[in-house]
């Protein structure tokens, strides 16, 4: 354990040097290769010990100590946390590329665009590392307009999958529920200004195939968390394409119930505009027309046929409480029922 | 003199210069591409990609020819803007070659020892651009998520790319939904757009499954067209860089792109013709590895093109033995692949050979192993008789000039088919060893026709006499079981095999084939047979040729896979001869 901690300390120092020190001007290809090997070693440490609280605590403590002394040597240096270790190679790369002292010959090696054999996922050599990253990113952008046509989109699907996976790890670490909730809150915060994407990511997370019990637990957790965020949930139900909403109602009973309640709420918030002869929504921030609402009810009945009877009974009860008139424009429930049974 | 000097000077300074107009054209393009992210601009980028690569190559040469970055920037003030815009064009940076050239241009502008503020600024800018390219994310939200879930960006982008490829692959594999109604919009419109987007991705290993799916998509709909540009880029990457594609994807590429098919056939031909001393085993392996026989069995259109190339090569090099053995090996491999196909996918053999005499197709394409040995002689006599009639009919009409081209065509096609089915020629040689004077004529005619198809100078009759002579000498040589060799026969044989000043000489390979066959199959002691073979081959200097014939005979006999005691004896003899000959060769 002592040796591991020593290695951890050296790698943390290495990361700081790579980003901050002018020593890198002396680095050659071999040095850089070795540096990446050490970074890779720390990624292994993370995957081995992140769910062993006792070891993790010792390592966190070691990192705190090292960070402290590094901050003395390099003012302004932020240090590495234990969770940073999972992306140690990336941090090393970012640090190096931002260090103006990095020899340009090393840049050339990193950006070498000779096609590399990517079959071997364990890296052997840093040659072309950045070129491959650029290729991957660019290829995603080239293909992205073609894949956005249906479903949540590949990027949201991957993000949702990553989220569920991380949730699984958090939940299995017997972390307190509030901590996991806090984690989801922080994710939500990260998507500030990208609400549409967040809806897609959450939808994708809830729709990932349930390969294991852990994934199922994670999804339930996300669903429960979502119910405590009515504004997020409402935004999802408004923004997501109907086909996706139907997939969600089929997969999650809780989601279905919430969605049904929302539909009824949207209906009850409508009032009849006598001059135009249409039902309009009273709230200004919801663009739900009577036509769209009918469409959503019909889609729901098609996705979950068993719902139709109960739902219609309920709508009928509302209609009766409105006086049970069969005249257009008096009760939204009456007009909705006749539109649904056209 | 001074005028000349100034002209030279002008040439020296102006030659590396990139045309200003051209620079302006590309700068305008780069600006348009970066301003709108519409499908039209994307398509335009893809269409210009190969020309852009040429321009970048020129630009790189230009940069290298300049003494400093300051000088380069002075001559091409918009260079930085141009390169900078290209760096943020995903179509350019996704393509291996464009990206490589673009980065090299940036490196070319980096000054190891900057001498002025401009160069220092350029250096800083280059470092910044490179760093942003490799590490910056479009979405802050995504960056935050990666940080929180602990996934490195490289892994994330790889995952997204693989997911996209899988999604597109699936949607293409679903095929068409419009049931042939031309006016209806259908998912197949997607195929053209996807293939266009794949132009910069042909060498991207992660995109390989998508490229395979595009090539193999079930073409049930008129809208399911693949971009020509995509096919062109793919086929040149395949031939130039040895792009790794799945076998079935290669077959589809050939099916869609004639030029890439031609290139594949020509490269097979070249590799066979240029490599000397290749054994028939190697040849067979080489042919099978080319995947062409398989492609030919699956699509008869591929076979027709391949065969056309073989046909025209053979017309120019009728005596080139390596071309002939390639064609023979190719046909055998093709027939094997054809037999492996499911019956419902098989097309009638005659479809593959529309130009060949119809009556000969099935008898010649039947493999010797598919027929009892006792029937061989009858089969060969019938084949020889039919061919003879066919050829004589055509040659008789030779005087009539209008029909003579058609006649020659028919003769050539018959011979071409015989070359393709060379295994029957080998059977003929084998049967001649066991023949008597009374039943050798038809077989000798077939063998002579195979080696001398054109009857130039109407020499066939004479060649036939010589072939009979050779056969007589061989028979007499091998019939004597003990005692001294009949020297006169030996000498006559050597004379027949040696280059003769007077025309027409008989093909030495015909005689050599007969000699090897006698040595292998005739009931003569191994010692004596070896001696005869060695003596003749040594005196005529035809060791390599004899070795080659022995090799290919061994291979063919292996294919027929008879395990009778006679077959084992034959194999041992071939081995022994090969041993002695290669030994002699080495010494």
Coordinates of C-alpha atoms in Angstrom, one line a residue, chain A residues 43 46 83-84 86-87 90 93-94 96-105 107-109 111-116 118-119 121 123 129-150 153-160 162-163 165-166 183 186-187 189-192 194 197 201, chain B residues 42 87-91 93-96 99-101 103 106-108 110 112 123 126-154 156-165 167-168 190 193-194 197-198 200-201 203-207 210 241 244:
Chain A
X43 CA -6.8 5.2 -14.0
X46 CA -9.4 4.4 -9.6
X83 CA -12.4 11.2 -8.8
X84 CA -10.2 13.0 -11.2
X86 CA -10.6 8.2 -13.7
X87 CA -9.5 10.7 -16.4
X90 CA -7.0 13.5 -20.3
X93 CA -2.9 15.9 -22.0
X94 CA -4.8 19.2 -21.2
X96 CA 0.7 19.6 -21.4
X97 CA -1.1 21.2 -24.3
X98 CA -1.7 24.4 -22.3
X99 CA 1.9 24.5 -21.1
X100 CA 3.7 26.9 -23.5
X101 CA 7.0 25.2 -22.7
X102 CA 6.0 21.9 -24.3
X103 CA 8.4 21.3 -27.2
X104 CA 6.7 21.7 -30.5
X105 CA 8.3 18.4 -31.6
X107 CA 3.0 18.5 -30.3
X108 CA 3.9 17.1 -33.8
X109 CA 4.0 13.6 -32.4
X111 CA -1.0 15.4 -33.7
X112 CA 0.6 13.0 -36.1
X113 CA -2.2 12.0 -38.5
X114 CA -0.8 8.8 -39.8
X115 CA -3.7 6.3 -39.3
X116 CA -3.1 4.4 -36.1
X118 CA -7.1 1.6 -32.8
X119 CA -8.0 -2.0 -32.3
X121 CA -7.4 -0.1 -26.8
X123 CA -2.2 2.5 -25.6
X129 CA -3.2 10.5 -29.8
X130 CA -4.7 14.0 -30.5
X131 CA -5.2 13.3 -34.2
X132 CA -7.4 10.4 -33.3
X133 CA -9.4 12.4 -30.8
X134 CA -9.9 15.1 -33.5
X135 CA -11.0 12.4 -36.0
X136 CA -13.5 10.9 -33.6
X137 CA -15.0 14.3 -32.7
X138 CA -15.2 15.4 -36.3
X139 CA -16.7 12.1 -37.4
X140 CA -19.4 12.5 -34.8
X141 CA -20.2 16.0 -36.1
X142 CA -20.3 14.8 -39.6
X143 CA -22.8 12.0 -38.8
X144 CA -24.8 13.9 -36.2
X145 CA -27.3 15.5 -38.6
X146 CA -28.1 12.1 -40.0
X147 CA -28.8 10.4 -36.7
X148 CA -30.9 13.2 -35.1
X149 CA -33.9 12.2 -37.1
X150 CA -35.3 9.7 -34.6
X153 CA -29.9 11.0 -30.5
X154 CA -26.7 9.2 -30.1
X155 CA -25.0 11.8 -27.9
X156 CA -27.9 11.8 -25.4
X157 CA -28.1 8.1 -25.5
X158 CA -24.5 7.8 -24.5
X159 CA -24.8 10.5 -21.9
X160 CA -27.9 8.7 -20.4
X162 CA -23.0 7.1 -18.6
X163 CA -25.4 8.6 -16.1
X165 CA -23.8 3.5 -15.0
X166 CA -22.4 6.1 -12.6
X183 CA -25.2 14.1 -7.5
X186 CA -25.4 18.8 -9.7
X187 CA -25.8 17.1 -13.1
X189 CA -27.1 22.2 -12.8
X190 CA -24.4 21.4 -15.3
X191 CA -27.1 21.4 -18.0
X192 CA -28.2 24.9 -17.2
X194 CA -29.3 23.2 -22.2
X197 CA -30.5 18.2 -24.1
X201 CA -30.4 12.6 -21.6
Chain B
X42 CA -21.9 19.9 -46.2
X87 CA -9.6 23.6 -38.6
X88 CA -13.2 24.0 -37.5
X89 CA -14.7 22.3 -40.5
X90 CA -15.6 18.8 -39.3
X91 CA -15.7 17.4 -42.8
X93 CA -10.8 17.4 -40.0
X94 CA -12.6 14.0 -40.2
X95 CA -10.8 13.1 -43.3
X96 CA -7.4 11.5 -42.7
X99 CA -6.4 16.6 -41.5
X100 CA -2.8 15.5 -42.0
X101 CA -2.1 18.1 -44.6
X103 CA -1.9 20.0 -39.5
X106 CA 0.1 24.6 -39.3
X107 CA 3.4 23.0 -38.3
X108 CA 5.1 24.6 -41.4
X110 CA 5.5 27.4 -36.6
X112 CA 11.3 27.2 -33.9
X123 CA 3.3 30.4 -32.7
X126 CA -1.0 27.6 -33.6
X127 CA -0.5 26.2 -30.1
X128 CA -3.9 27.5 -29.1
X129 CA -5.7 26.1 -32.1
X130 CA -4.1 22.7 -31.7
X131 CA -5.0 22.6 -28.0
X132 CA -8.6 23.7 -28.7
X133 CA -9.0 21.1 -31.4
X134 CA -7.9 18.3 -29.2
X135 CA -9.5 19.2 -25.8
X136 CA -12.4 21.6 -26.2
X137 CA -16.0 20.5 -26.1
X138 CA -18.9 22.2 -27.9
X139 CA -21.2 21.8 -25.0
X140 CA -20.3 23.0 -21.5
X141 CA -23.0 20.7 -20.2
X142 CA -21.4 17.6 -21.8
X143 CA -18.0 18.6 -20.4
X144 CA -19.5 19.0 -16.9
X145 CA -21.2 15.6 -17.2
X146 CA -18.0 13.9 -18.3
X147 CA -16.3 15.4 -15.3
X148 CA -19.0 14.3 -12.9
X149 CA -19.3 10.8 -14.1
X150 CA -15.6 10.5 -14.6
X151 CA -15.4 9.6 -18.2
X152 CA -12.5 10.9 -20.3
X153 CA -13.6 12.8 -23.5
X154 CA -11.7 10.4 -25.8
X156 CA -17.0 9.6 -24.7
X157 CA -16.5 10.6 -28.3
X158 CA -15.6 7.1 -29.3
X159 CA -18.8 5.8 -27.6
X160 CA -21.0 8.4 -29.4
X161 CA -19.3 7.7 -32.7
X162 CA -19.9 3.9 -32.3
X163 CA -23.5 4.5 -31.3
X164 CA -24.1 6.8 -34.3
X165 CA -22.5 4.2 -36.6
X167 CA -27.9 3.5 -35.4
X168 CA -27.2 4.4 -39.1
X190 CA -31.2 8.8 -46.4
X193 CA -27.1 11.5 -47.8
X194 CA -25.3 9.0 -45.6
X197 CA -21.4 12.2 -45.5
X198 CA -19.2 9.1 -45.4
X200 CA -14.4 11.9 -45.4
X201 CA -14.9 8.8 -43.2
X203 CA -10.5 5.4 -43.7
X204 CA -12.0 5.9 -40.2
X205 CA -11.9 2.5 -38.6
X206 CA -14.9 3.2 -36.4
X207 CA -17.0 3.9 -39.5
X210 CA -21.5 1.8 -41.6
X241 CA -3.9 2.4 -48.6
X244 CA -9.5 -3.0 -44.4

